[in-house]
mmCIF file of N, CA and C in Angstrom:
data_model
loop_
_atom_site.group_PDB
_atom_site.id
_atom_site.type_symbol
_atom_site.label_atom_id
_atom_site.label_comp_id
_atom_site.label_asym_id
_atom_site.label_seq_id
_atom_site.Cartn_x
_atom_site.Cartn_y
_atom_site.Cartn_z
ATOM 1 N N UNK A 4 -26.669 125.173 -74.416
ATOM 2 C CA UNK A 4 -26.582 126.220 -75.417
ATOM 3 C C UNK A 4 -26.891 125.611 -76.780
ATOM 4 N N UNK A 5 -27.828 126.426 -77.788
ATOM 5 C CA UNK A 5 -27.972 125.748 -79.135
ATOM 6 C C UNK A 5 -27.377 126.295 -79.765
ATOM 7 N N UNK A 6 -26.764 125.843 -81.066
ATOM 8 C CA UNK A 6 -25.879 125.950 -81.932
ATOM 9 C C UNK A 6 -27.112 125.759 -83.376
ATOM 10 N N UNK A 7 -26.584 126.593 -84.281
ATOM 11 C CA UNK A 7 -27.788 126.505 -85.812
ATOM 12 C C UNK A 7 -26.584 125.926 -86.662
ATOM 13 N N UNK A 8 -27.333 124.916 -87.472
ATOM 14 C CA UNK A 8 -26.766 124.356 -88.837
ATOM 15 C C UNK A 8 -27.275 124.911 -90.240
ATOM 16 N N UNK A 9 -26.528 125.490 -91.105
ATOM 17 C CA UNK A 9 -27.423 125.701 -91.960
ATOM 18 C C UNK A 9 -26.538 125.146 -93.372
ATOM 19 N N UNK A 10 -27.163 124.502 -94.100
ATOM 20 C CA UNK A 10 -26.655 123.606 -95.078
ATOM 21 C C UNK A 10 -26.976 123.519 -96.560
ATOM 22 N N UNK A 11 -26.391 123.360 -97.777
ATOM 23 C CA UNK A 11 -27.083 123.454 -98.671
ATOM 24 C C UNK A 11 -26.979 121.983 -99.606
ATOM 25 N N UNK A 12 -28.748 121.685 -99.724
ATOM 26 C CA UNK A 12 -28.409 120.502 -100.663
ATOM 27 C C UNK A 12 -29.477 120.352 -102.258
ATOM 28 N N UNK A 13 -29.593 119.338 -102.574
ATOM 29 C CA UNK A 13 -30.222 119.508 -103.973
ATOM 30 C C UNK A 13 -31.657 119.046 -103.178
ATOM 31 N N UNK A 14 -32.518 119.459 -104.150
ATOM 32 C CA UNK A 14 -34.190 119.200 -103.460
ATOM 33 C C UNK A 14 -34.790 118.251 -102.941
ATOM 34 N N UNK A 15 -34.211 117.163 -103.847
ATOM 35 C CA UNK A 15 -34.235 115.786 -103.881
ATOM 36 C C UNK A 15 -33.883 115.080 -102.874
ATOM 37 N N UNK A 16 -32.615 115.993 -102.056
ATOM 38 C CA UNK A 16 -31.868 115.052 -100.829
ATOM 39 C C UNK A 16 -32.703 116.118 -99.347
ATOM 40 N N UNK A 17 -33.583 116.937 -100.118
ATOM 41 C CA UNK A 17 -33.872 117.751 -98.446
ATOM 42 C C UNK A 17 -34.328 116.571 -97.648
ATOM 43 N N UNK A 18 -35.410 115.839 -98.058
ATOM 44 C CA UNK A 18 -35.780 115.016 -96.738
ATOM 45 C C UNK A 18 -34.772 113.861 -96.007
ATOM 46 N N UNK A 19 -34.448 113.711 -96.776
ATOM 47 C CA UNK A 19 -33.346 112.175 -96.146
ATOM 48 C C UNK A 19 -31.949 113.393 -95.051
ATOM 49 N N UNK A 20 -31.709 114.286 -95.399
ATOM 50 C CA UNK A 20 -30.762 115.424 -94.606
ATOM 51 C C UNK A 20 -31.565 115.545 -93.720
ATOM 52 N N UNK A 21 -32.676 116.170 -93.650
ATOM 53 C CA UNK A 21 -33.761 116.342 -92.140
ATOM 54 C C UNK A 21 -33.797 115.557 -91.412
ATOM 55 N N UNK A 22 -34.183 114.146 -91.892
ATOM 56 C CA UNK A 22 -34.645 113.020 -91.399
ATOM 57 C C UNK A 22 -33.031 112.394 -90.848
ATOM 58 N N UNK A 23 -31.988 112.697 -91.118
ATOM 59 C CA UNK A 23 -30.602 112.100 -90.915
ATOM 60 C C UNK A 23 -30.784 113.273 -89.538
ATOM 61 N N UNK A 24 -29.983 114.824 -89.567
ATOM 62 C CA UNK A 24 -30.038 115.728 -88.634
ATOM 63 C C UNK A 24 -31.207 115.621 -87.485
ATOM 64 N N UNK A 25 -31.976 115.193 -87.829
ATOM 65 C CA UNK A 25 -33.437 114.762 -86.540
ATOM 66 C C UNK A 25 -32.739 113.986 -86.021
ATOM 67 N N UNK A 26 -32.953 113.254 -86.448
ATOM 68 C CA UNK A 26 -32.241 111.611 -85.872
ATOM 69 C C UNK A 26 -31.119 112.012 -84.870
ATOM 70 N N UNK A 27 -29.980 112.640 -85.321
ATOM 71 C CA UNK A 27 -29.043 113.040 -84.858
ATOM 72 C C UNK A 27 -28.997 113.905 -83.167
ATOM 73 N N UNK A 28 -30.537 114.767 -83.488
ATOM 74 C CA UNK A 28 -30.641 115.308 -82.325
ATOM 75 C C UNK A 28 -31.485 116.684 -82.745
ATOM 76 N N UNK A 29 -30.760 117.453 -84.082
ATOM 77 C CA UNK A 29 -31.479 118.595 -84.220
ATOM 78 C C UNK A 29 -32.812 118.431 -84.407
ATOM 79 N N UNK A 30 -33.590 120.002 -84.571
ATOM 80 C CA UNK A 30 -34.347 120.314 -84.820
ATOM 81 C C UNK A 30 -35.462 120.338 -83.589
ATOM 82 N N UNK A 31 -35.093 120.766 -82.486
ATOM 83 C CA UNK A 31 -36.134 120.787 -81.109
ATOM 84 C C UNK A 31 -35.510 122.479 -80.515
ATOM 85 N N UNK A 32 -37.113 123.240 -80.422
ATOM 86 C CA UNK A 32 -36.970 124.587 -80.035
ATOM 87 C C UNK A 32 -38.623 124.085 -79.004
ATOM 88 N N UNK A 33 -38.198 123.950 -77.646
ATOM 89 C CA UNK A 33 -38.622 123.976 -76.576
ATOM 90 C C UNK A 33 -39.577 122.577 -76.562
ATOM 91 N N UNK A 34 -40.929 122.727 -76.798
ATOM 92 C CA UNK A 34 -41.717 120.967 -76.889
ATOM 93 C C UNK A 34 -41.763 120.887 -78.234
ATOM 94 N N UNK A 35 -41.194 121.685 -79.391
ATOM 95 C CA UNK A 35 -41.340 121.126 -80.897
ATOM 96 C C UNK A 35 -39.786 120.881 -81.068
ATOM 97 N N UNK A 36 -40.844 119.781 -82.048
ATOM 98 C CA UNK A 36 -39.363 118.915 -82.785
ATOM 99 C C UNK A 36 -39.562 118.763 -84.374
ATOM 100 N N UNK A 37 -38.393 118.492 -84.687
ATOM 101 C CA UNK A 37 -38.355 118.440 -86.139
ATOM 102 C C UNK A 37 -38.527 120.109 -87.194
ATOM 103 N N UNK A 38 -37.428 120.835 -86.152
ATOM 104 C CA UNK A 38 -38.031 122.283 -86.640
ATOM 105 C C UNK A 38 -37.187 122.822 -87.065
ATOM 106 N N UNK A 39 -37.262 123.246 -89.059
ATOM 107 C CA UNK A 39 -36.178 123.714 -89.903
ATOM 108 C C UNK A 39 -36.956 124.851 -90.698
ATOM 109 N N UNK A 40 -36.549 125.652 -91.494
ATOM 110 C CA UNK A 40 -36.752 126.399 -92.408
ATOM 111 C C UNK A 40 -35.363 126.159 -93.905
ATOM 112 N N UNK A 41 -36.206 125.864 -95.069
ATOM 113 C CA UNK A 41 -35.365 126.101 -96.236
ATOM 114 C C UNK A 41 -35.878 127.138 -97.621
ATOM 115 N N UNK A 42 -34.836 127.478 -98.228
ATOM 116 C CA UNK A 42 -35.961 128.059 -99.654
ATOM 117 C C UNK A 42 -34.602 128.116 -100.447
ATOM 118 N N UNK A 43 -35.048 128.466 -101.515
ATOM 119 C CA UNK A 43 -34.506 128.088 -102.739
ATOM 120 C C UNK A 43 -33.296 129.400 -103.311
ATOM 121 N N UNK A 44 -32.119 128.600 -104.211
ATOM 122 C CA UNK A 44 -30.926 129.200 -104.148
ATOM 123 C C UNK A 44 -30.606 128.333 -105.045
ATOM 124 N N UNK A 45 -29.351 129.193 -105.999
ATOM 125 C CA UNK A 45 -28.235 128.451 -107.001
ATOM 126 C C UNK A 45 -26.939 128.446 -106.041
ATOM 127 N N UNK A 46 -26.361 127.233 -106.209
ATOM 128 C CA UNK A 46 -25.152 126.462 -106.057
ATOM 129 C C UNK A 46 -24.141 127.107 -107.224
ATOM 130 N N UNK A 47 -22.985 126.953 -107.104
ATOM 131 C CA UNK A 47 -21.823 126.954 -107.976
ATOM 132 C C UNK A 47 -20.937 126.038 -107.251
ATOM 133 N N UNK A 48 -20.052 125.812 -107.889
ATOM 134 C CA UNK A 48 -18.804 124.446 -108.181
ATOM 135 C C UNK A 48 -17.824 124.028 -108.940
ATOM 136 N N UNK A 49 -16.790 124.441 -109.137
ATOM 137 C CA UNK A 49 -15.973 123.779 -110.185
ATOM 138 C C UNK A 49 -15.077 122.724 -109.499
ATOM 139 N N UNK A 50 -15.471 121.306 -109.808
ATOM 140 C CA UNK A 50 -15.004 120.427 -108.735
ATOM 141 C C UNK A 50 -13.086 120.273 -109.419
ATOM 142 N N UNK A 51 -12.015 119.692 -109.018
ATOM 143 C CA UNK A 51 -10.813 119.539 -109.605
ATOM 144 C C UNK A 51 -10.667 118.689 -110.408
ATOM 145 N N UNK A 52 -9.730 118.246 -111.356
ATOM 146 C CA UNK A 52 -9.695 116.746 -111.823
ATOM 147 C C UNK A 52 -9.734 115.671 -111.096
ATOM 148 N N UNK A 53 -9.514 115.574 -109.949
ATOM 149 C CA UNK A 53 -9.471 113.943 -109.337
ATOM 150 C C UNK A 53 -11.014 114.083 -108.421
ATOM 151 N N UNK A 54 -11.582 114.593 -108.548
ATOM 152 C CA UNK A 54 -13.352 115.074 -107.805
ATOM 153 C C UNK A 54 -13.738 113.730 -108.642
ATOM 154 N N UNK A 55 -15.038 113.396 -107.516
ATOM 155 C CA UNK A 55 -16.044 112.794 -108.194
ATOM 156 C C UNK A 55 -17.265 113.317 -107.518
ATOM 157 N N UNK A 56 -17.856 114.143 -108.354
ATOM 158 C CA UNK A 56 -19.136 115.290 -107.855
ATOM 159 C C UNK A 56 -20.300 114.179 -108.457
ATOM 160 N N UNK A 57 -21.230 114.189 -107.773
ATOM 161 C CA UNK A 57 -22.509 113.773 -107.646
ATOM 162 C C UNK A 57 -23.679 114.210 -109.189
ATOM 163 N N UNK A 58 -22.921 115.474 -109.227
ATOM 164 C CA UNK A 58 -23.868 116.755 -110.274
ATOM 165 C C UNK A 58 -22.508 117.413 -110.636
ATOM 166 N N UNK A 59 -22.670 116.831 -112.153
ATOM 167 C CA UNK A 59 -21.760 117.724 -113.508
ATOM 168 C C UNK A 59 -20.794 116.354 -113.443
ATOM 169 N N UNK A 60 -19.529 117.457 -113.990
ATOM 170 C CA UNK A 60 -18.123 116.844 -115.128
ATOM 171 C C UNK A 60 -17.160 117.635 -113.917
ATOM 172 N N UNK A 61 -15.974 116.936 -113.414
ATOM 173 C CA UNK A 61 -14.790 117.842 -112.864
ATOM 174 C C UNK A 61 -14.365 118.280 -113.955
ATOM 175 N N UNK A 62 -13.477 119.747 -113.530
ATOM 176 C CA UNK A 62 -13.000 120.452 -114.216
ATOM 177 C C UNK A 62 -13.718 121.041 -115.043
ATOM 178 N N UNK A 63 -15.303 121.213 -114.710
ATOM 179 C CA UNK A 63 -16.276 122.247 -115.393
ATOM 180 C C UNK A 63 -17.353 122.577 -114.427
ATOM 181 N N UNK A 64 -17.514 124.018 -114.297
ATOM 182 C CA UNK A 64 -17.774 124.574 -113.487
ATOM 183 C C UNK A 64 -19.563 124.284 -113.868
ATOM 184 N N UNK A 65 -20.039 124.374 -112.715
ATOM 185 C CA UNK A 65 -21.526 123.697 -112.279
ATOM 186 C C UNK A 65 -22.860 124.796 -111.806
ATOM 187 N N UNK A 66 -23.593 124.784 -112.130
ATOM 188 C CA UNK A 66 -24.733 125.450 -111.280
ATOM 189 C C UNK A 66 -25.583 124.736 -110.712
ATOM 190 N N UNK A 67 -26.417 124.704 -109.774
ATOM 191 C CA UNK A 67 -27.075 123.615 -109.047
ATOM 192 C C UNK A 67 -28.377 124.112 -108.109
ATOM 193 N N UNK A 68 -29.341 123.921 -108.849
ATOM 194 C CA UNK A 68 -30.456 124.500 -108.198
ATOM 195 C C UNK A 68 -31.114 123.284 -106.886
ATOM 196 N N UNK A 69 -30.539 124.285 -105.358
ATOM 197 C CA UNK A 69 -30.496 123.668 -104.242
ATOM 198 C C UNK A 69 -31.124 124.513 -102.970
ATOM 199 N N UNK A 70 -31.360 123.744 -102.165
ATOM 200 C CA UNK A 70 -31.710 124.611 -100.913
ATOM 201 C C UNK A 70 -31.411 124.885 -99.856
ATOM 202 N N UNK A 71 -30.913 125.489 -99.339
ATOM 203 C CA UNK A 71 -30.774 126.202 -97.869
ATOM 204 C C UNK A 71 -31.405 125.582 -96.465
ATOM 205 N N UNK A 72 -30.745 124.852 -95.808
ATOM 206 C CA UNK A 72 -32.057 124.133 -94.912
ATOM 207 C C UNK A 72 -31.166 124.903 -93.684
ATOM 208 N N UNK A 73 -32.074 125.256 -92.662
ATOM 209 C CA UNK A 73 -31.224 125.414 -91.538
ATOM 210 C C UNK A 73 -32.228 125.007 -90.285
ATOM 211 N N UNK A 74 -31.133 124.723 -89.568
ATOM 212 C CA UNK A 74 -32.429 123.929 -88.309
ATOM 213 C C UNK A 74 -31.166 124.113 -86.725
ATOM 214 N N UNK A 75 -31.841 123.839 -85.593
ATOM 215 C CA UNK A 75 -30.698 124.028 -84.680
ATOM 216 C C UNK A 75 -30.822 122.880 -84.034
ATOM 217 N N UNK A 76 -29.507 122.806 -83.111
ATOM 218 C CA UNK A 76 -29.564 121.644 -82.424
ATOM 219 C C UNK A 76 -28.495 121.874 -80.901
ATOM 220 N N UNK A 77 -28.641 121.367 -80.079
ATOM 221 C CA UNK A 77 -27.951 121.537 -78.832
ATOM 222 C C UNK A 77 -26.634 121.399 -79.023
ATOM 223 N N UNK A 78 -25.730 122.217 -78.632
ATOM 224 C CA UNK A 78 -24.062 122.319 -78.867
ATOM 225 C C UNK A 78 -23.119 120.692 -78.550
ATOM 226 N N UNK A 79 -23.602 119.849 -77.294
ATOM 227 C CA UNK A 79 -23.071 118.560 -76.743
ATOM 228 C C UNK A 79 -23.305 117.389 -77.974
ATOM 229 N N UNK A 80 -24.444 117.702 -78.635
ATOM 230 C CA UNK A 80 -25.055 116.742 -80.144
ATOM 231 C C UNK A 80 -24.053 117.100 -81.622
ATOM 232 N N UNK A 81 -23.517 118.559 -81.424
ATOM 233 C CA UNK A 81 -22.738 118.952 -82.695
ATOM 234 C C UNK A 81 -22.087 117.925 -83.432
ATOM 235 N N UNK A 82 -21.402 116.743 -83.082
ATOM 236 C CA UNK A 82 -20.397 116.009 -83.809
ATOM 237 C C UNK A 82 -21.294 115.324 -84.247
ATOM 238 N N UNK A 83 -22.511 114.743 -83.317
ATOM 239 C CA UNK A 83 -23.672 113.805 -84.233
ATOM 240 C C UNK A 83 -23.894 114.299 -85.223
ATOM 241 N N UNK A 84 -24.706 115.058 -84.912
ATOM 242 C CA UNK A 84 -25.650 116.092 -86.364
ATOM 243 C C UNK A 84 -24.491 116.069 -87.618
ATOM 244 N N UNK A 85 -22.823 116.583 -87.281
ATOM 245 C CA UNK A 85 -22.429 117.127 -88.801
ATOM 246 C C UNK A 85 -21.820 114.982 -89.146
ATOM 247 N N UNK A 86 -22.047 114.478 -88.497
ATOM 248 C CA UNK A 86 -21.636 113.124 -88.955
ATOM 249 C C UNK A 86 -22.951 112.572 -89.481
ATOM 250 N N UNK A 87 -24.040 112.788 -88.614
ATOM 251 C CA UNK A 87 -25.227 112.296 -89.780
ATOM 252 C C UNK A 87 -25.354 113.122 -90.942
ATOM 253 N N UNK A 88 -25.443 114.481 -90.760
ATOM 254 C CA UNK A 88 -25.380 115.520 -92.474
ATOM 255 C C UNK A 88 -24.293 114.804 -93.370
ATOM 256 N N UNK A 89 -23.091 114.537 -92.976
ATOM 257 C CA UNK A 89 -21.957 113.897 -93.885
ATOM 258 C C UNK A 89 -22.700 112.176 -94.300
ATOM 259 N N UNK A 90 -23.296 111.697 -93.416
ATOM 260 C CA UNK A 90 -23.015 110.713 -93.869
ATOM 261 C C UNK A 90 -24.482 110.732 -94.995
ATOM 262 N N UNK A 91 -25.363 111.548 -94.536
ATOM 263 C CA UNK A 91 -26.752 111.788 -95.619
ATOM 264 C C UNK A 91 -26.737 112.088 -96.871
ATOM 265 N N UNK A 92 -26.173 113.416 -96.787
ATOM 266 C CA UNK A 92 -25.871 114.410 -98.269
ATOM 267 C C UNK A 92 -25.039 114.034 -99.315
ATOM 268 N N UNK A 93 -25.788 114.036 -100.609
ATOM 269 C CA UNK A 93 -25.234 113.026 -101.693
ATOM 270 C C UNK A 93 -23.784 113.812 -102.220
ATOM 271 N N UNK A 94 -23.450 114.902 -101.222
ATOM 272 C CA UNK A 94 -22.176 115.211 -102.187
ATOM 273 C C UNK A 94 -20.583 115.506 -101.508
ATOM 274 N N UNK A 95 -19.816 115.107 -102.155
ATOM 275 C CA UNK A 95 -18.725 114.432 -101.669
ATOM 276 C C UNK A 95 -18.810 115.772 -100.431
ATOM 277 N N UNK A 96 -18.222 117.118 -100.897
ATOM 278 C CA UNK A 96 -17.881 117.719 -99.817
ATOM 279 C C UNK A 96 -19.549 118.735 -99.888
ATOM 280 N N UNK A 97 -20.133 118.604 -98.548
ATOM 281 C CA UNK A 97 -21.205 119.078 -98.638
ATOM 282 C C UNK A 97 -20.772 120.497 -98.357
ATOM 283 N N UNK A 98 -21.381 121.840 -98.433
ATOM 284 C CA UNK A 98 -21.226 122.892 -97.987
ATOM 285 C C UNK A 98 -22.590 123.275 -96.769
ATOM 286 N N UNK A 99 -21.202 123.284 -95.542
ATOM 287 C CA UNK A 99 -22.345 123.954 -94.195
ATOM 288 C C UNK A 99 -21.903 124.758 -93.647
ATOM 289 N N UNK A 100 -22.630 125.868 -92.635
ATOM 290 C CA UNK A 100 -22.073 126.471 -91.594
ATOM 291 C C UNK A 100 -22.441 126.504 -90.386
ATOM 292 N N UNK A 101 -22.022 126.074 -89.089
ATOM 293 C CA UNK A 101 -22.125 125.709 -87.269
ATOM 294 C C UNK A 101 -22.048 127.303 -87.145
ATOM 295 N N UNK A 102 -23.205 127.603 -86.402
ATOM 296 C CA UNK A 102 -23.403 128.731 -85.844
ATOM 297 C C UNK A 102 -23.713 128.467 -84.108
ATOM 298 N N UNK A 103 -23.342 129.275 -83.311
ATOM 299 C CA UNK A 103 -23.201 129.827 -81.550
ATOM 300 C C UNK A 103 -24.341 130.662 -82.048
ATOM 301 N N UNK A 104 -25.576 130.189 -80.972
ATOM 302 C CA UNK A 104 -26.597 131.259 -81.475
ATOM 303 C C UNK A 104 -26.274 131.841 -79.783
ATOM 304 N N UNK A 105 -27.149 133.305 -79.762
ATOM 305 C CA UNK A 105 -27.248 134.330 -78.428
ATOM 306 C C UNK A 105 -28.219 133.526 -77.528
ATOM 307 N N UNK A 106 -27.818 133.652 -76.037
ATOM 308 C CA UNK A 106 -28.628 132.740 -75.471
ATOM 309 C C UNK A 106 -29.197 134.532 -75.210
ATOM 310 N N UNK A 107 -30.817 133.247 -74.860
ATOM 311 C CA UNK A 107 -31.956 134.830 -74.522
ATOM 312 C C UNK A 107 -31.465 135.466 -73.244
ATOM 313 N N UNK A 108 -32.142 136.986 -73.380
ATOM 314 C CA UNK A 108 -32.013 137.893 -71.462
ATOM 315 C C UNK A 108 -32.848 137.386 -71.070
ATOM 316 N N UNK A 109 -32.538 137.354 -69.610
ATOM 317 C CA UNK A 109 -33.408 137.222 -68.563
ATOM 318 C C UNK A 109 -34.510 138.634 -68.268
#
């Protein structure tokens, strides 16, 4: 069963996140590999006082022009993939969401 990741990071870090999540396992829909879609979106953030954010000042709220990447990957690989995204993405707490996609009818 495949499971979709979809993640948001700054522009700068899309390839090294792909290239981490590949690695990992995602991004294969039947004989293709390496297969994502992203596009463009503002971030918000107001990190706390003891934060150390990547982009801005804690305790002042942030905008962050970033992108949306989403790509899928086989459900048994899940812990890889969000441990390579964590260990890729330049920001302390990255924002993602693990999706159960519909398996097709017969």
């Amino acid at each position: 069963m495949n499971r979709k990741l979809v993640v948001f990071v700054p522009r700068e870090s899309l390839d090294p996140v792909r290239e981490a999540v590949f690695a990992a396992g995602a991004g294969r829909i039947g004989d293709y590999e390496r297969c994502s879609w992203y596009t463009e979106g503002t971030g918000t953030f107001l990190g706390g006082e003891s934060t150390l954010p990547s982009v801005g000042q804690p305790g002042r709220e942030e905008r962050v022009a970033e992108l949306r990447l989403e790509t899928v990957y086989p459900a048994n690989r899940e812990a890889d993939v969000v441990a390579a995204l964590r260990r890729a993405h330049p920001y302390e707490e990255p924002a993602f969401d693990l999706y159960q996609l519909a398996e097709p009818q017969s």
